[in-house]
Amino acid sequence: MDIGYRIVSTGALLLAGVVTHKVLDLGWRAVTGHEPPQDPDDPGVKMWEVITFAAVSGALVGLSRQLALRGAAKWYGGPAAKEIQKKA
């Protein structure tokens, strides 16, 4: 695999992770009015909050990862971009 693409994709994934984390925190606070659950063993955290936060965060992280890799491939124009164009 091309080293340039690895660098670009790693940077895109890191940026997507930071943005997703901020969006999750802000969204959770806007909807629930309090901080997202940090420790599932904390007795003050309800189980439905832990399950909901895990499901939402997993979905958003997966989506942001795919979008970041596609964007990096299109921007870089390397071999991964050619694979995406073949599948589209």
CSV table of N, CA and C in Angstrom, one decimal:
chain,number,residue,atom,x,y,z
A,1,MET,N,0.8,-1.2,0.0
A,1,MET,CA,0.0,0.0,0.0
A,1,MET,C,0.9,1.2,0.0
A,2,ASP,N,0.4,2.3,-0.6
A,2,ASP,CA,1.2,3.5,-0.8
A,2,ASP,C,1.3,4.2,0.6
A,3,ILE,N,2.5,4.6,1.0
A,3,ILE,CA,2.8,5.3,2.3
A,3,ILE,C,2.1,6.6,2.3
A,4,GLY,N,2.0,7.3,1.2
A,4,GLY,CA,1.2,8.6,1.2
A,4,GLY,C,-0.2,8.5,1.6
A,5,TYR,N,-0.8,7.4,1.0
A,5,TYR,CA,-2.2,7.2,1.3
A,5,TYR,C,-2.4,6.8,2.8
A,6,ARG,N,-1.5,6.0,3.3
A,6,ARG,CA,-1.6,5.6,4.7
A,6,ARG,C,-1.5,6.9,5.6
A,7,ILE,N,-0.7,7.8,5.3
A,7,ILE,CA,-0.6,9.0,6.1
A,7,ILE,C,-1.8,9.9,6.0
A,8,VAL,N,-2.3,10.0,4.8
A,8,VAL,CA,-3.6,10.8,4.6
A,8,VAL,C,-4.8,10.1,5.3
A,9,SER,N,-4.9,8.8,5.1
A,9,SER,CA,-6.0,8.1,5.7
A,9,SER,C,-5.9,8.1,7.3
A,10,THR,N,-4.7,8.0,7.8
A,10,THR,CA,-4.6,8.1,9.3
A,10,THR,C,-5.0,9.5,9.8
A,11,GLY,N,-4.5,10.5,9.1
A,11,GLY,CA,-4.9,11.9,9.5
A,11,GLY,C,-6.4,12.1,9.4
A,12,ALA,N,-7.0,11.6,8.4
A,12,ALA,CA,-8.5,11.7,8.2
A,12,ALA,C,-9.2,10.9,9.3
A,13,LEU,N,-8.7,9.8,9.7
A,13,LEU,CA,-9.4,9.0,10.7
A,13,LEU,C,-9.2,9.7,12.1
A,14,LEU,N,-8.1,10.2,12.4
A,14,LEU,CA,-7.9,11.0,13.6
A,14,LEU,C,-8.8,12.2,13.7
A,15,LEU,N,-8.9,12.9,12.6
A,15,LEU,CA,-9.8,14.1,12.6
A,15,LEU,C,-11.2,13.7,12.7
A,16,ALA,N,-11.6,12.7,12.1
A,16,ALA,CA,-13.0,12.2,12.2
A,16,ALA,C,-13.3,11.7,13.6
A,17,GLY,N,-12.4,11.1,14.2
A,17,GLY,CA,-12.6,10.6,15.6
A,17,GLY,C,-12.8,11.8,16.6
A,18,VAL,N,-12.0,12.9,16.4
A,18,VAL,CA,-12.1,14.0,17.3
A,18,VAL,C,-13.4,14.7,17.1
A,19,VAL,N,-13.8,14.9,15.8
A,19,VAL,CA,-15.1,15.5,15.5
A,19,VAL,C,-16.3,14.7,16.0
A,20,THR,N,-16.2,13.4,15.8
A,20,THR,CA,-17.3,12.5,16.2
A,20,THR,C,-17.4,12.6,17.8
A,21,HIS,N,-16.3,12.6,18.5
A,21,HIS,CA,-16.3,12.7,19.9
A,21,HIS,C,-17.0,14.0,20.4
A,22,LYS,N,-16.7,15.1,19.8
A,22,LYS,CA,-17.3,16.4,20.1
A,22,LYS,C,-18.8,16.4,19.8
A,23,VAL,N,-19.1,15.9,18.6
A,23,VAL,CA,-20.6,15.8,18.3
A,23,VAL,C,-21.3,14.9,19.2
A,24,LEU,N,-20.8,13.8,19.6
A,24,LEU,CA,-21.4,12.9,20.6
A,24,LEU,C,-21.6,13.6,21.9
A,25,ASP,N,-20.6,14.3,22.4
A,25,ASP,CA,-20.7,15.0,23.7
A,25,ASP,C,-21.8,16.1,23.7
A,26,LEU,N,-21.7,16.9,22.6
A,26,LEU,CA,-22.7,18.0,22.5
A,26,LEU,C,-24.1,17.5,22.3
A,27,GLY,N,-24.2,16.5,21.5
A,27,GLY,CA,-25.6,15.9,21.2
A,27,GLY,C,-26.2,15.3,22.4
A,28,TRP,N,-25.4,14.6,23.2
A,28,TRP,CA,-25.9,13.9,24.4
A,28,TRP,C,-26.3,14.9,25.4
A,29,ARG,N,-25.5,16.0,25.6
A,29,ARG,CA,-25.8,17.1,26.5
A,29,ARG,C,-27.1,17.8,26.1
A,30,ALA,N,-27.3,18.0,24.8
A,30,ALA,CA,-28.5,18.7,24.3
A,30,ALA,C,-29.7,17.9,24.5
A,31,VAL,N,-29.6,16.6,24.3
A,31,VAL,CA,-30.8,15.7,24.4
A,31,VAL,C,-31.1,15.4,25.9
A,32,THR,N,-30.1,15.0,26.6
A,32,THR,CA,-30.4,14.5,28.0
A,32,THR,C,-30.2,15.6,29.1
A,33,GLY,N,-29.4,16.6,28.8
A,33,GLY,CA,-29.2,17.7,29.8
A,33,GLY,C,-28.1,17.4,30.7
A,34,HIS,N,-27.4,16.3,30.6
A,34,HIS,CA,-26.2,16.0,31.4
A,34,HIS,C,-25.1,15.3,30.6
A,35,GLU,N,-24.0,15.1,31.3
A,35,GLU,CA,-22.8,14.5,30.7
A,35,GLU,C,-23.1,13.1,30.2
A,36,PRO,N,-22.4,12.7,29.1
A,36,PRO,CA,-22.5,11.3,28.6
A,36,PRO,C,-21.9,10.3,29.7
A,37,PRO,N,-22.4,9.1,29.7
A,37,PRO,CA,-21.9,8.2,30.7
A,37,PRO,C,-20.4,7.8,30.4
A,38,GLN,N,-19.6,7.9,31.4
A,38,GLN,CA,-18.2,7.6,31.3
A,38,GLN,C,-17.8,6.3,31.8
A,39,ASP,N,-18.4,5.9,33.0
A,39,ASP,CA,-18.1,4.7,33.7
A,39,ASP,C,-19.4,3.9,33.8
A,40,PRO,N,-19.5,2.8,33.1
A,40,PRO,CA,-20.7,2.0,33.2
A,40,PRO,C,-20.9,1.4,34.6
A,41,ASP,N,-19.9,1.3,35.4
A,41,ASP,CA,-20.0,0.7,36.7
A,41,ASP,C,-20.4,1.7,37.8
A,42,ASP,N,-20.5,3.0,37.4
A,42,ASP,CA,-21.0,4.0,38.3
A,42,ASP,C,-22.5,3.8,38.6
A,43,PRO,N,-22.8,3.7,39.9
A,43,PRO,CA,-24.2,3.4,40.3
A,43,PRO,C,-25.2,4.5,39.9
A,44,GLY,N,-24.7,5.7,39.6
A,44,GLY,CA,-25.5,6.8,39.3
A,44,GLY,C,-25.9,6.8,37.8
A,45,VAL,N,-25.3,5.9,37.0
A,45,VAL,CA,-25.6,5.9,35.6
A,45,VAL,C,-26.7,4.8,35.3
A,46,LYS,N,-27.7,5.1,34.7
A,46,LYS,CA,-28.8,4.2,34.4
A,46,LYS,C,-28.3,3.3,33.2
A,47,MET,N,-28.8,2.0,33.2
A,47,MET,CA,-28.4,1.1,32.2
A,47,MET,C,-28.9,1.5,30.8
A,48,TRP,N,-30.1,2.1,30.7
A,48,TRP,CA,-30.6,2.5,29.4
A,48,TRP,C,-29.7,3.5,28.8
A,49,GLU,N,-29.1,4.4,29.7
A,49,GLU,CA,-28.2,5.4,29.2
A,49,GLU,C,-26.9,4.8,28.6
A,50,VAL,N,-26.4,3.8,29.3
A,50,VAL,CA,-25.2,3.2,28.8
A,50,VAL,C,-25.4,2.5,27.5
A,51,ILE,N,-26.5,1.7,27.4
A,51,ILE,CA,-26.9,1.0,26.2
A,51,ILE,C,-27.1,2.0,25.0
A,52,THR,N,-27.9,3.0,25.3
A,52,THR,CA,-28.2,4.0,24.2
A,52,THR,C,-26.9,4.7,23.7
A,53,PHE,N,-26.1,5.1,24.7
A,53,PHE,CA,-24.9,5.8,24.3
A,53,PHE,C,-24.0,4.9,23.5
A,54,ALA,N,-23.9,3.7,23.9
A,54,ALA,CA,-23.0,2.7,23.2
A,54,ALA,C,-23.5,2.5,21.8
A,55,ALA,N,-24.8,2.4,21.6
A,55,ALA,CA,-25.4,2.1,20.3
A,55,ALA,C,-25.2,3.3,19.4
A,56,VAL,N,-25.5,4.5,19.9
A,56,VAL,CA,-25.3,5.8,19.1
A,56,VAL,C,-23.9,6.0,18.8
A,57,SER,N,-23.0,5.9,19.8
A,57,SER,CA,-21.6,6.2,19.5
A,57,SER,C,-21.0,5.2,18.5
A,58,GLY,N,-21.4,3.9,18.7
A,58,GLY,CA,-20.9,2.9,17.7
A,58,GLY,C,-21.3,3.2,16.3
A,59,ALA,N,-22.5,3.6,16.1
A,59,ALA,CA,-23.0,3.9,14.8
A,59,ALA,C,-22.3,5.1,14.2
A,60,LEU,N,-22.2,6.2,15.0
A,60,LEU,CA,-21.5,7.4,14.5
A,60,LEU,C,-20.1,7.2,14.2
A,61,VAL,N,-19.4,6.4,15.1
A,61,VAL,CA,-18.0,6.2,14.8
A,61,VAL,C,-17.8,5.4,13.5
A,62,GLY,N,-18.6,4.4,13.3
A,62,GLY,CA,-18.5,3.6,12.1
A,62,GLY,C,-18.8,4.4,10.9
A,63,LEU,N,-19.8,5.2,10.9
A,63,LEU,CA,-20.2,6.1,9.8
A,63,LEU,C,-19.1,7.1,9.5
A,64,SER,N,-18.5,7.8,10.6
A,64,SER,CA,-17.5,8.7,10.4
A,64,SER,C,-16.2,8.1,9.8
A,65,ARG,N,-15.9,6.9,10.2
A,65,ARG,CA,-14.7,6.2,9.7
A,65,ARG,C,-14.9,5.9,8.2
A,66,GLN,N,-16.0,5.4,7.8
A,66,GLN,CA,-16.2,5.2,6.4
A,66,GLN,C,-16.2,6.4,5.6
A,67,LEU,N,-16.8,7.5,6.0
A,67,LEU,CA,-16.8,8.7,5.3
A,67,LEU,C,-15.4,9.3,5.2
A,68,ALA,N,-14.6,9.2,6.3
A,68,ALA,CA,-13.2,9.7,6.4
A,68,ALA,C,-12.3,9.0,5.4
A,69,LEU,N,-12.5,7.6,5.3
A,69,LEU,CA,-11.6,6.9,4.4
A,69,LEU,C,-12.0,7.1,3.0
A,70,ARG,N,-13.3,7.3,2.7
A,70,ARG,CA,-13.7,7.6,1.3
A,70,ARG,C,-13.2,9.0,0.9
A,71,GLY,N,-13.3,9.9,1.8
A,71,GLY,CA,-12.9,11.3,1.5
A,71,GLY,C,-11.4,11.3,1.3
A,72,ALA,N,-10.6,10.6,2.1
A,72,ALA,CA,-9.2,10.5,2.0
A,72,ALA,C,-8.8,9.9,0.6
A,73,ALA,N,-9.5,8.8,0.3
A,73,ALA,CA,-9.2,8.1,-1.0
A,73,ALA,C,-9.5,9.0,-2.2
A,74,LYS,N,-10.6,9.7,-2.1
A,74,LYS,CA,-10.9,10.6,-3.2
A,74,LYS,C,-9.9,11.8,-3.3
A,75,TRP,N,-9.5,12.3,-2.2
A,75,TRP,CA,-8.6,13.5,-2.1
A,75,TRP,C,-7.2,13.1,-2.6
A,76,TYR,N,-6.8,11.9,-2.1
A,76,TYR,CA,-5.4,11.5,-2.4
A,76,TYR,C,-5.3,11.0,-3.9
A,77,GLY,N,-6.4,10.3,-4.3
A,77,GLY,CA,-6.4,9.8,-5.7
A,77,GLY,C,-5.5,8.6,-5.9
A,78,GLY,N,-5.2,7.9,-4.9
A,78,GLY,CA,-4.4,6.7,-5.0
A,78,GLY,C,-5.1,5.5,-5.4
A,79,PRO,N,-4.6,4.3,-5.1
A,79,PRO,CA,-5.2,3.1,-5.5
A,79,PRO,C,-6.6,2.9,-4.9
A,80,ALA,N,-6.8,3.3,-3.7
A,80,ALA,CA,-8.1,3.2,-3.1
A,80,ALA,C,-9.2,3.9,-3.8
A,81,ALA,N,-8.8,5.1,-4.3
A,81,ALA,CA,-9.8,5.9,-5.1
A,81,ALA,C,-10.2,5.2,-6.3
A,82,LYS,N,-9.3,4.5,-6.9
A,82,LYS,CA,-9.7,3.7,-8.2
A,82,LYS,C,-10.6,2.6,-7.8
A,83,GLU,N,-10.4,1.9,-6.6
A,83,GLU,CA,-11.3,0.9,-6.2
A,83,GLU,C,-12.7,1.4,-5.9
A,84,ILE,N,-12.8,2.6,-5.3
A,84,ILE,CA,-14.1,3.2,-5.0
A,84,ILE,C,-14.8,3.5,-6.3
A,85,GLN,N,-14.1,4.0,-7.3
A,85,GLN,CA,-14.7,4.4,-8.6
A,85,GLN,C,-15.2,3.1,-9.3
A,86,LYS,N,-14.5,2.0,-9.2
A,86,LYS,CA,-14.9,0.8,-9.8
A,86,LYS,C,-16.2,0.3,-9.2
A,87,LYS,N,-16.3,0.4,-7.9
A,87,LYS,CA,-17.5,-0.1,-7.2
A,87,LYS,C,-18.7,0.8,-7.4
A,88,ALA,N,-18.5,2.1,-7.7
A,88,ALA,CA,-19.6,3.0,-7.8
A,88,ALA,C,-20.3,2.9,-9.1
